Amino acid sequence: MSSTPRDNGDGKRARIEFHYAEAFDPDDPIARYVTRLSFALGDLRIAGKYVTRPEQPAHERMYFMRLTASHIHEVCILFNPGDEAIPGIEDFIAVVADQDDERADELRASHKRVQQALQQPIKVPGKPTLGSQVSGIRNGFSHYFNRVEHEPLLIAAMRLAGTINEKVAYVIDEDTMRAEYADEVVNKLVNPWPGLSDDEWNAAARALQARIVALISPIADFLQQAEAAFLASRPPGVVKRIDLP
């Protein structure tokens, strides 16, 4: 076991340095798993930074919320493996924390928090679980409802957008051209809740966005713990911490 710290919570800046080939064996399924986790954490940090910007147009916030939900959906596949390429949490712990009960318990607890959050219902019409809502957002974001089976969803969203009393526009200015009506349809695709007043719909949409943003923290916590546990499990001398000024 190397001297790699559990985290970098001491307030100091540091580099955890190693030769990639020495720490990550491509033939090791656990090394491949951690590489996937690191892909996900990098993407989620970028998307999360933008979705939480305090000042931005509503259509940009919606875009980054959909992007963030898409990344979360893909990350969550790593929490509920449906393919033998992805190890279960106990298989992962057996490799990286077999002799470290404290670290193993931390990993289990962090992993469980994410699973529990995904299974919680959202206070919107139908009360779907957060996980199922995130999955639906991802499918629309990535595929633009481009198959015959998607047509009913698009038709329903267009009809809901048509109930808005305010006029929409195709805006042309010196910086951009933007179809505001497309933004309204996207809103209804993401939040397909008929029968709500505008105020009720806006409140439900804000609640959903808040739940999605709140999911970033427990996911990032597990991913960071998994990275740290894996690096700490490397042979002595492979991984070195360098404190920065």
Coordinates of N, CA and C in Angstrom, one line a residue:
M1 N 0.9 -1.2 0.0 CA 0.0 0.0 0.0 C 0.9 1.2 0.0
S2 N 0.7 2.2 -0.9 CA 1.5 3.4 -1.0 C 1.0 4.4 0.1
S3 N 1.7 5.5 0.2 CA 1.3 6.5 1.2 C 0.4 7.5 0.6
T4 N -0.2 7.2 -0.5 CA -1.2 8.2 -1.1 C -2.3 8.5 -0.1
P5 N -2.6 9.8 0.1 CA -3.6 10.2 1.1 C -5.0 9.8 0.6
R6 N -5.9 9.7 1.6 CA -7.3 9.4 1.2 C -7.9 10.5 0.4
D7 N -7.6 11.7 0.7 CA -8.1 12.8 -0.1 C -7.2 14.0 0.0
N8 N -7.5 15.1 -0.5 CA -6.7 16.3 -0.5 C -7.4 17.3 0.3
G9 N -8.0 16.9 1.4 CA -8.8 17.8 2.2 C -8.1 18.6 3.3
D10 N -6.7 18.6 3.2 CA -5.9 19.4 4.1 C -5.7 20.8 3.7
G11 N -6.4 21.2 2.6 CA -6.3 22.6 2.2 C -5.1 22.9 1.3
K12 N -4.2 21.9 1.1 CA -3.0 22.2 0.3 C -3.2 21.7 -1.1
R13 N -2.5 22.5 -2.0 CA -2.5 22.1 -3.4 C -1.5 21.0 -3.6
A14 N -1.8 20.1 -4.5 CA -0.9 19.0 -4.7 C -1.1 18.3 -6.1
R15 N -0.1 17.6 -6.5 CA -0.2 16.7 -7.7 C 0.1 15.3 -7.2
I16 N -0.8 14.4 -7.6 CA -0.6 13.0 -7.3 C -0.1 12.4 -8.6
E17 N 1.2 12.2 -8.6 CA 1.9 11.9 -9.8 C 2.4 10.5 -10.0
F18 N 2.3 10.0 -11.2 CA 2.7 8.6 -11.5 C 2.8 8.4 -13.0
H19 N 3.5 7.4 -13.4 CA 3.5 7.0 -14.9 C 2.2 6.2 -15.1
Y20 N 1.4 6.6 -16.1 CA 0.1 6.0 -16.3 C 0.3 4.5 -16.5
A21 N 1.3 4.1 -17.3 CA 1.4 2.6 -17.6 C 1.8 1.8 -16.3
E22 N 2.4 2.4 -15.3 CA 2.7 1.7 -14.1 C 1.5 1.6 -13.2
A23 N 0.7 2.6 -13.2 CA -0.5 2.6 -12.3 C -1.7 1.9 -12.9
F24 N -1.9 2.0 -14.2 CA -3.1 1.5 -14.9 C -2.7 0.5 -16.0
D25 N -2.9 -0.8 -15.6 CA -2.7 -1.9 -16.6 C -3.9 -2.0 -17.4
P26 N -3.8 -1.9 -18.8 CA -5.0 -2.0 -19.6 C -5.7 -3.4 -19.6
D27 N -4.9 -4.4 -19.1 CA -5.5 -5.7 -19.0 C -6.2 -6.0 -17.7
D28 N -6.2 -5.0 -16.8 CA -6.8 -5.1 -15.5 C -8.2 -4.5 -15.5
P29 N -9.3 -5.2 -15.3 CA -10.6 -4.7 -15.4 C -10.9 -3.6 -14.3
I30 N -10.2 -3.6 -13.2 CA -10.4 -2.6 -12.2 C -9.8 -1.3 -12.7
A31 N -8.6 -1.4 -13.3 CA -8.0 -0.2 -13.9 C -8.8 0.4 -15.0
R32 N -9.5 -0.4 -15.8 CA -10.3 0.1 -16.8 C -11.6 0.8 -16.2
Y33 N -12.1 0.2 -15.1 CA -13.2 0.7 -14.4 C -12.9 2.1 -13.9
V34 N -11.8 2.3 -13.2 CA -11.4 3.6 -12.6 C -11.2 4.6 -13.8
T35 N -10.6 4.2 -14.9 CA -10.5 5.1 -16.0 C -11.8 5.6 -16.5
R36 N -12.8 4.7 -16.5 CA -14.2 5.1 -16.9 C -14.7 6.2 -15.8
L37 N -14.5 5.9 -14.6 CA -14.9 6.8 -13.5 C -14.3 8.2 -13.7
S38 N -13.0 8.2 -14.0 CA -12.3 9.4 -14.2 C -12.8 10.2 -15.4
F39 N -13.2 9.5 -16.5 CA -13.8 10.1 -17.6 C -15.1 10.9 -17.1
A40 N -15.9 10.1 -16.4 CA -17.2 10.7 -15.9 C -17.0 11.9 -15.0
L41 N -16.1 11.8 -14.1 CA -15.9 12.9 -13.1 C -15.4 14.1 -13.8
G42 N -14.5 14.0 -14.8 CA -14.1 15.2 -15.5 C -15.2 15.8 -16.3
D43 N -16.1 15.0 -16.9 CA -17.2 15.6 -17.7 C -18.2 16.2 -16.7
L44 N -18.5 15.6 -15.6 CA -19.5 16.1 -14.7 C -19.0 17.4 -14.0
R45 N -17.8 17.5 -13.7 CA -17.3 18.8 -13.2 C -17.5 19.9 -14.1
I46 N -17.2 19.7 -15.4 CA -17.3 20.8 -16.4 C -18.8 21.2 -16.5
A47 N -19.7 20.2 -16.7 CA -21.1 20.4 -16.9 C -21.7 21.1 -15.7
G48 N -21.3 20.6 -14.5 CA -21.9 21.1 -13.3 C -21.5 22.5 -13.0
K49 N -20.3 22.9 -13.4 CA -19.9 24.3 -13.3 C -20.8 25.2 -14.1
Y50 N -21.2 24.8 -15.3 CA -22.0 25.7 -16.1 C -23.4 25.7 -15.7
V51 N -24.0 24.6 -15.3 CA -25.4 24.5 -14.9 C -25.7 25.3 -13.7
T52 N -24.7 25.5 -12.9 CA -24.9 26.3 -11.6 C -24.4 27.7 -11.7
R53 N -24.1 28.2 -12.9 CA -23.7 29.6 -13.0 C -24.9 30.5 -12.6
P54 N -24.7 31.5 -11.8 CA -25.8 32.3 -11.3 C -26.5 33.1 -12.3
E55 N -25.7 33.6 -13.3 CA -26.2 34.5 -14.3 C -26.0 33.9 -15.7
Q56 N -27.2 33.5 -16.3 CA -27.1 33.0 -17.7 C -28.5 32.9 -18.2
P57 N -28.7 33.0 -19.5 CA -30.0 33.0 -20.1 C -30.7 31.6 -19.8
A58 N -32.0 31.6 -19.7 CA -32.8 30.4 -19.3 C -32.5 29.3 -20.3
H59 N -32.4 29.6 -21.6 CA -32.2 28.5 -22.5 C -30.8 27.9 -22.4
E60 N -29.8 28.7 -21.9 CA -28.5 28.1 -21.6 C -28.5 27.2 -20.4
R61 N -29.2 27.7 -19.4 CA -29.3 26.9 -18.1 C -30.0 25.5 -18.4
M62 N -31.0 25.6 -19.3 CA -31.7 24.3 -19.7 C -30.8 23.4 -20.4
Y63 N -30.0 24.0 -21.3 CA -29.0 23.1 -22.1 C -28.1 22.4 -21.1
F64 N -27.5 23.2 -20.2 CA -26.5 22.6 -19.3 C -27.1 21.7 -18.3
M65 N -28.4 21.9 -18.0 CA -29.1 20.9 -17.1 C -29.3 19.6 -17.9
R66 N -29.7 19.7 -19.2 CA -29.8 18.5 -20.0 C -28.5 17.8 -20.1
L67 N -27.4 18.5 -20.4 CA -26.1 17.9 -20.5 C -25.7 17.3 -19.2
T68 N -25.9 17.9 -18.1 CA -25.5 17.4 -16.8 C -26.3 16.1 -16.5
A69 N -27.6 16.1 -16.8 CA -28.4 14.9 -16.6 C -27.9 13.8 -17.5
S70 N -27.5 14.1 -18.7 CA -27.0 13.1 -19.6 C -25.7 12.4 -19.1
H71 N -24.8 13.2 -18.5 CA -23.6 12.7 -17.9 C -24.0 11.8 -16.7
I72 N -24.9 12.3 -15.9 CA -25.3 11.6 -14.7 C -25.9 10.2 -15.1
H73 N -26.7 10.2 -16.1 CA -27.3 8.9 -16.6 C -26.2 7.9 -16.9
E74 N -25.2 8.4 -17.6 CA -24.1 7.5 -18.0 C -23.3 7.0 -16.8
V75 N -23.1 8.0 -15.9 CA -22.4 7.6 -14.7 C -23.1 6.5 -13.9
C76 N -24.5 6.7 -13.9 CA -25.3 5.8 -13.1 C -25.2 4.4 -13.6
I77 N -24.9 4.2 -14.9 CA -24.8 2.8 -15.4 C -23.6 2.2 -14.7
L78 N -22.6 3.0 -14.3 CA -21.4 2.4 -13.6 C -21.8 2.1 -12.1
F79 N -22.9 2.6 -11.6 CA -23.4 2.3 -10.3 C -24.3 1.0 -10.3
N80 N -24.9 0.8 -11.4 CA -25.8 -0.4 -11.5 C -25.4 -1.2 -12.7
P81 N -24.3 -1.9 -12.6 CA -23.7 -2.6 -13.8 C -24.6 -3.6 -14.4
G82 N -24.9 -3.5 -15.7 CA -25.7 -4.5 -16.4 C -24.8 -5.2 -17.4
D83 N -23.5 -5.0 -17.3 CA -22.6 -5.7 -18.2 C -21.4 -6.1 -17.4
E84 N -20.8 -7.2 -17.7 CA -19.7 -7.8 -17.0 C -18.4 -6.9 -17.1
A85 N -18.4 -5.9 -18.0 CA -17.3 -5.0 -18.1 C -17.2 -4.1 -16.8
I86 N -18.3 -3.9 -16.2 CA -18.4 -3.0 -15.0 C -18.5 -3.9 -13.7
P87 N -17.5 -3.8 -12.9 CA -17.5 -4.6 -11.6 C -18.5 -4.0 -10.6
G88 N -19.0 -4.9 -9.8 CA -19.9 -4.5 -8.7 C -19.0 -3.8 -7.6
I89 N -19.7 -3.1 -6.7 CA -18.9 -2.4 -5.6 C -18.1 -3.3 -4.8
E90 N -18.6 -4.5 -4.5 CA -17.8 -5.4 -3.6 C -16.6 -6.0 -4.4
D91 N -16.7 -6.2 -5.7 CA -15.6 -6.7 -6.5 C -14.5 -5.6 -6.5
F92 N -14.9 -4.3 -6.6 CA -14.0 -3.2 -6.6 C -13.3 -3.1 -5.2
I93 N -14.1 -3.2 -4.1 CA -13.5 -3.1 -2.8 C -12.5 -4.2 -2.5
A94 N -12.8 -5.4 -3.0 CA -12.0 -6.5 -2.8 C -10.6 -6.3 -3.3
V95 N -10.5 -5.5 -4.4 CA -9.2 -5.2 -5.0 C -8.5 -4.0 -4.4
V96 N -9.2 -2.9 -4.1 CA -8.6 -1.7 -3.7 C -8.6 -1.5 -2.2
A97 N -9.4 -2.2 -1.4 CA -9.5 -1.9 0.0 C -9.7 -3.2 0.8
D98 N -9.2 -4.3 0.4 CA -9.4 -5.5 1.1 C -8.9 -5.6 2.5
Q99 N -7.8 -4.9 2.7 CA -7.2 -4.8 4.1 C -7.4 -3.5 4.8
D100 N -8.4 -2.7 4.3 CA -8.6 -1.4 4.9 C -10.1 -1.3 5.1
D101 N -10.5 -1.7 6.3 CA -12.0 -1.7 6.6 C -12.6 -0.3 6.6
E102 N -11.8 0.7 7.0 CA -12.4 2.1 7.1 C -12.6 2.6 5.6
R103 N -11.7 2.3 4.8 CA -11.8 2.8 3.4 C -13.0 2.0 2.7
A104 N -13.0 0.7 3.0 CA -14.1 -0.1 2.4 C -15.5 0.4 2.8
D105 N -15.6 0.7 4.1 CA -16.9 1.2 4.6 C -17.3 2.6 4.0
E106 N -16.3 3.4 3.8 CA -16.5 4.7 3.2 C -17.0 4.5 1.7
L107 N -16.3 3.6 1.0 CA -16.7 3.4 -0.4 C -18.2 2.8 -0.5
R108 N -18.5 1.9 0.4 CA -19.8 1.3 0.4 C -20.9 2.4 0.7
A109 N -20.6 3.2 1.7 CA -21.6 4.2 2.1 C -21.8 5.3 1.1
S110 N -20.7 5.7 0.4 CA -20.7 6.7 -0.6 C -21.5 6.1 -1.8
H111 N -21.2 4.9 -2.2 CA -21.9 4.2 -3.3 C -23.4 4.1 -3.0
K112 N -23.7 3.7 -1.8 CA -25.1 3.6 -1.4 C -25.9 4.9 -1.4
R113 N -25.3 6.0 -1.1 CA -25.9 7.3 -1.1 C -26.4 7.7 -2.5
V114 N -25.6 7.3 -3.5 CA -26.0 7.6 -4.9 C -27.1 6.8 -5.3
Q115 N -27.1 5.5 -5.0 CA -28.2 4.6 -5.4 C -29.5 5.0 -4.7
Q116 N -29.4 5.4 -3.4 CA -30.6 5.8 -2.7 C -31.2 7.1 -3.3
A117 N -30.3 8.0 -3.7 CA -30.8 9.3 -4.3 C -31.5 9.0 -5.6
L118 N -31.0 8.1 -6.4 CA -31.6 7.8 -7.7 C -32.9 7.1 -7.6
Q119 N -33.1 6.4 -6.5 CA -34.4 5.7 -6.3 C -35.5 6.6 -5.7
Q120 N -35.1 7.8 -5.2 CA -36.1 8.6 -4.6 C -37.1 9.2 -5.6
P121 N -38.4 9.3 -5.3 CA -39.3 9.9 -6.2 C -39.2 11.4 -6.2
I122 N -39.6 12.0 -7.3 CA -39.5 13.5 -7.4 C -40.9 14.0 -7.3
K123 N -41.1 15.2 -6.7 CA -42.4 15.8 -6.4 C -42.9 16.5 -7.7
V124 N -43.1 15.8 -8.8 CA -43.6 16.3 -10.0 C -44.7 15.3 -10.4
P125 N -45.6 15.7 -11.4 CA -46.7 14.8 -11.8 C -46.2 13.4 -12.1
G126 N -46.8 12.4 -11.6 CA -46.4 11.0 -11.8 C -45.4 10.5 -10.8
K127 N -44.7 11.4 -10.1 CA -43.7 11.1 -9.1 C -42.7 10.0 -9.6
P128 N -42.1 10.3 -10.7 CA -41.1 9.3 -11.2 C -39.8 9.3 -10.3
T129 N -39.0 8.3 -10.3 CA -37.8 8.3 -9.6 C -36.8 9.3 -10.3
L130 N -35.9 9.8 -9.5 CA -34.9 10.7 -10.1 C -34.1 10.0 -11.2
G131 N -33.8 8.7 -11.0 CA -33.0 8.0 -12.0 C -33.8 7.8 -13.3
S132 N -35.1 7.6 -13.2 CA -35.9 7.4 -14.5 C -36.0 8.7 -15.2
Q133 N -36.2 9.8 -14.4 CA -36.3 11.1 -15.0 C -35.0 11.5 -15.7
V134 N -33.9 11.3 -15.1 CA -32.6 11.6 -15.7 C -32.4 10.8 -17.0
S135 N -32.8 9.5 -16.9 CA -32.7 8.7 -18.1 C -33.5 9.2 -19.3
G136 N -34.7 9.7 -19.0 CA -35.5 10.3 -20.1 C -34.9 11.5 -20.7
I137 N -34.3 12.4 -19.8 CA -33.7 13.6 -20.3 C -32.5 13.3 -21.2
R138 N -31.7 12.3 -20.8 CA -30.6 11.9 -21.6 C -31.0 11.5 -23.0
N139 N -32.0 10.7 -23.1 CA -32.4 10.1 -24.4 C -32.8 11.3 -25.3
G140 N -33.6 12.2 -24.8 CA -33.9 13.3 -25.6 C -32.8 14.2 -26.0
F141 N -31.9 14.4 -25.1 CA -30.7 15.3 -25.3 C -29.8 14.7 -26.4
S142 N -29.6 13.4 -26.4 CA -28.6 12.8 -27.2 C -29.2 12.5 -28.6
H143 N -30.5 12.2 -28.7 CA -31.0 11.6 -30.0 C -32.0 12.5 -30.7
Y144 N -32.4 13.6 -30.1 CA -33.4 14.5 -30.8 C -34.7 13.8 -31.2
F145 N -35.0 12.7 -30.5 CA -36.3 12.0 -30.7 C -36.4 11.6 -32.2
N146 N -35.4 10.9 -32.7 CA -35.2 10.7 -34.1 C -35.7 9.3 -34.6
R147 N -36.6 8.7 -33.8 CA -37.2 7.4 -34.2 C -38.7 7.4 -34.2
V148 N -39.3 6.5 -34.9 CA -40.8 6.5 -35.0 C -41.4 6.4 -33.6
E149 N -40.8 5.6 -32.7 CA -41.3 5.4 -31.4 C -41.3 6.6 -30.5
H150 N -40.4 7.6 -31.0 CA -40.3 8.9 -30.2 C -41.4 9.9 -30.6
E151 N -42.0 9.7 -31.7 CA -43.0 10.7 -32.2 C -44.1 11.1 -31.2
P152 N -44.7 10.1 -30.5 CA -45.7 10.6 -29.5 C -45.2 11.6 -28.5
L153 N -44.0 11.4 -28.0 CA -43.4 12.3 -27.1 C -43.2 13.7 -27.7
L154 N -42.7 13.7 -28.9 CA -42.5 15.0 -29.5 C -43.8 15.7 -29.8
I155 N -44.8 15.0 -30.3 CA -46.1 15.5 -30.6 C -46.7 16.1 -29.3
A156 N -46.6 15.4 -28.2 CA -47.2 15.8 -26.9 C -46.5 17.1 -26.5
A157 N -45.1 17.2 -26.6 CA -44.4 18.3 -26.2 C -44.8 19.6 -27.1
M158 N -44.9 19.3 -28.4 CA -45.3 20.4 -29.2 C -46.7 21.0 -28.9
R159 N -47.6 20.1 -28.5 CA -49.0 20.5 -28.1 C -48.9 21.3 -26.8
L160 N -48.1 20.8 -25.9 CA -48.0 21.6 -24.6 C -47.4 22.9 -24.8
A161 N -46.4 23.0 -25.7 CA -45.8 24.3 -26.0 C -46.8 25.2 -26.7
G162 N -47.7 24.7 -27.4 CA -48.8 25.4 -28.1 C -49.8 26.0 -27.1
T163 N -49.8 25.6 -25.8 CA -50.7 26.1 -24.9 C -50.2 27.4 -24.2
I164 N -49.0 27.8 -24.4 CA -48.4 28.9 -23.8 C -49.0 30.2 -24.4
N165 N -49.5 31.1 -23.5 CA -50.2 32.3 -24.0 C -49.2 33.3 -24.6
E166 N -48.0 33.4 -24.1 CA -47.1 34.4 -24.6 C -46.6 34.0 -26.0
K167 N -46.3 35.0 -26.8 CA -45.8 34.8 -28.2 C -44.3 34.4 -28.1
V168 N -43.9 33.5 -29.0 CA -42.5 33.2 -29.2 C -42.0 33.8 -30.5
A169 N -40.7 33.7 -30.7 CA -40.1 34.3 -31.9 C -38.9 33.6 -32.4
Y170 N -38.5 33.9 -33.6 CA -37.2 33.5 -34.2 C -36.4 34.8 -34.1
V171 N -35.4 34.9 -33.3 CA -34.7 36.1 -33.0 C -33.4 36.2 -33.9
I172 N -33.3 37.3 -34.5 CA -32.1 37.6 -35.3 C -31.4 38.8 -34.7
D173 N -30.2 38.7 -34.3 CA -29.4 39.9 -33.9 C -28.0 39.8 -34.4
E174 N -27.2 40.7 -33.9 CA -25.8 40.7 -34.5 C -24.9 39.6 -34.0
D175 N -25.3 39.0 -32.9 CA -24.5 37.9 -32.4 C -25.0 36.5 -32.8
T176 N -26.3 36.3 -32.9 CA -26.8 35.0 -33.1 C -28.2 35.0 -33.8
M177 N -28.7 33.8 -34.1 CA -30.1 33.6 -34.5 C -30.6 32.5 -33.6
R178 N -31.8 32.6 -33.1 CA -32.2 31.6 -32.1 C -33.7 31.4 -32.3
A179 N -34.1 30.1 -32.3 CA -35.5 29.8 -32.4 C -36.1 29.6 -31.0
E180 N -36.8 30.6 -30.5 CA -37.3 30.6 -29.1 C -38.4 29.5 -29.0
Y181 N -39.1 29.2 -30.1 CA -40.1 28.2 -30.0 C -39.5 26.8 -29.8
A182 N -38.3 26.6 -30.3 CA -37.6 25.3 -30.0 C -37.3 25.2 -28.5
D183 N -36.9 26.3 -27.9 CA -36.6 26.2 -26.5 C -37.9 25.8 -25.7
E184 N -39.0 26.3 -26.1 CA -40.3 26.0 -25.4 C -40.6 24.5 -25.6
V185 N -40.4 24.0 -26.8 CA -40.7 22.5 -27.0 C -39.7 21.7 -26.1
V186 N -38.4 22.1 -26.1 CA -37.5 21.4 -25.3 C -37.9 21.4 -23.8
N187 N -38.4 22.5 -23.3 CA -38.8 22.6 -22.0 C -39.9 21.6 -21.7
K188 N -40.8 21.4 -22.6 CA -41.9 20.5 -22.5 C -41.5 19.0 -22.7
L189 N -40.5 18.8 -23.4 CA -39.9 17.5 -23.6 C -39.3 17.0 -22.3
V190 N -38.5 17.9 -21.7 CA -37.8 17.6 -20.4 C -38.8 17.5 -19.3
N191 N -39.8 18.4 -19.3 CA -40.8 18.4 -18.2 C -42.2 18.3 -18.8
P192 N -42.6 17.0 -19.1 CA -43.9 16.8 -19.9 C -45.0 16.7 -18.9
W193 N -45.4 17.8 -18.3 CA -46.4 17.8 -17.3 C -47.7 18.6 -17.7
P194 N -48.7 17.9 -18.3 CA -49.9 18.6 -18.6 C -50.7 18.9 -17.4
G195 N -51.6 19.9 -17.6 CA -52.6 20.2 -16.5 C -52.1 21.1 -15.4
L196 N -50.9 21.6 -15.5 CA -50.3 22.5 -14.5 C -50.4 24.0 -15.0
S197 N -50.7 24.9 -14.0 CA -50.6 26.3 -14.4 C -49.1 26.6 -14.6
D198 N -48.9 27.8 -15.2 CA -47.5 28.2 -15.5 C -46.7 28.3 -14.2
D199 N -47.3 28.8 -13.1 CA -46.6 28.9 -11.9 C -46.2 27.5 -11.3
E200 N -47.2 26.6 -11.4 CA -47.0 25.2 -10.9 C -45.9 24.5 -11.8
W201 N -46.0 24.7 -13.1 CA -45.0 24.1 -14.0 C -43.6 24.6 -13.7
N202 N -43.5 25.9 -13.5 CA -42.2 26.5 -13.2 C -41.6 26.0 -11.9
A203 N -42.5 25.9 -10.9 CA -42.0 25.4 -9.6 C -41.6 23.9 -9.7
A204 N -42.3 23.1 -10.4 CA -41.9 21.7 -10.6 C -40.6 21.6 -11.4
A205 N -40.4 22.4 -12.4 CA -39.2 22.4 -13.2 C -38.0 22.8 -12.3
R206 N -38.2 23.8 -11.5 CA -37.1 24.3 -10.6 C -36.7 23.2 -9.6
A207 N -37.8 22.5 -9.1 CA -37.5 21.4 -8.2 C -36.7 20.3 -8.8
L208 N -37.1 19.9 -10.0 CA -36.3 18.9 -10.7 C -34.9 19.3 -11.0
Q209 N -34.7 20.5 -11.4 CA -33.3 20.9 -11.7 C -32.5 20.9 -10.4
A210 N -33.1 21.3 -9.3 CA -32.4 21.3 -8.0 C -32.0 19.9 -7.6
R211 N -32.9 18.9 -7.8 CA -32.6 17.6 -7.5 C -31.4 17.0 -8.4
I212 N -31.4 17.4 -9.6 CA -30.4 16.9 -10.5 C -29.0 17.5 -10.1
V213 N -29.0 18.8 -9.8 CA -27.8 19.5 -9.4 C -27.3 18.9 -8.1
A214 N -28.2 18.6 -7.1 CA -27.8 18.1 -5.8 C -27.2 16.7 -6.0
L215 N -27.5 16.0 -7.1 CA -26.9 14.6 -7.3 C -25.5 14.7 -7.6
I216 N -25.0 15.8 -8.1 CA -23.6 15.9 -8.5 C -22.7 15.6 -7.3
S217 N -23.0 16.2 -6.2 CA -22.1 16.1 -5.0 C -21.9 14.6 -4.6
P218 N -22.9 13.8 -4.3 CA -22.7 12.4 -3.9 C -22.0 11.6 -5.0
I219 N -22.3 11.9 -6.2 CA -21.6 11.1 -7.3 C -20.2 11.5 -7.3
A220 N -19.8 12.8 -7.3 CA -18.4 13.2 -7.3 C -17.7 12.6 -6.1
D221 N -18.4 12.6 -4.9 CA -17.8 12.1 -3.7 C -17.3 10.6 -3.9
F222 N -18.2 9.8 -4.5 CA -17.8 8.4 -4.7 C -16.7 8.3 -5.7
L223 N -16.8 9.0 -6.8 CA -15.8 8.9 -7.9 C -14.5 9.3 -7.3
Q224 N -14.4 10.4 -6.5 CA -13.1 10.8 -6.0 C -12.6 9.7 -5.0
Q225 N -13.4 9.2 -4.2 CA -13.0 8.1 -3.2 C -12.5 6.9 -4.0
A226 N -13.2 6.6 -5.1 CA -12.7 5.4 -5.9 C -11.4 5.6 -6.5
E227 N -11.2 6.8 -7.0 CA -9.9 7.2 -7.6 C -8.8 7.1 -6.6
A228 N -9.1 7.7 -5.4 CA -8.1 7.7 -4.3 C -7.7 6.3 -3.8
A229 N -8.8 5.5 -3.7 CA -8.6 4.1 -3.2 C -7.7 3.3 -4.2
F230 N -8.0 3.5 -5.5 CA -7.3 2.8 -6.5 C -5.8 3.2 -6.5
L231 N -5.6 4.5 -6.5 CA -4.2 4.9 -6.5 C -3.4 4.5 -5.2
A232 N -4.1 4.5 -4.1 CA -3.5 4.1 -2.9 C -3.2 2.6 -2.9
S233 N -3.9 1.8 -3.7 CA -3.6 0.4 -3.8 C -2.5 0.0 -4.7
R234 N -1.9 1.0 -5.4 CA -0.8 0.7 -6.3 C 0.5 0.3 -5.5
P235 N 1.4 -0.4 -6.1 CA 2.6 -0.9 -5.4 C 3.4 0.3 -4.9
P236 N 4.1 0.1 -3.8 CA 4.9 1.2 -3.2 C 5.8 1.9 -4.3
G237 N 5.9 3.2 -4.2 CA 6.8 3.9 -5.2 C 6.2 4.3 -6.5
V238 N 5.0 3.7 -6.8 CA 4.4 4.0 -8.1 C 3.8 5.4 -8.1
V239 N 3.1 5.7 -7.0 CA 2.3 7.0 -6.9 C 3.0 7.8 -5.9
K240 N 3.2 9.1 -6.2 CA 3.9 10.1 -5.4 C 3.1 11.4 -5.3
R241 N 2.9 11.9 -4.1 CA 2.2 13.2 -3.9 C 3.3 14.3 -3.8
I242 N 3.0 15.3 -4.6 CA 3.9 16.5 -4.6 C 3.1 17.7 -4.2
D243 N 3.4 18.2 -3.0 CA 2.7 19.4 -2.5 C 3.2 20.6 -3.3
L244 N 2.2 21.5 -3.7 CA 2.5 22.6 -4.5 C 2.5 23.9 -3.6
P245 N 3.2 24.9 -4.0 CA 3.2 26.2 -3.2 C 1.8 26.9 -3.3

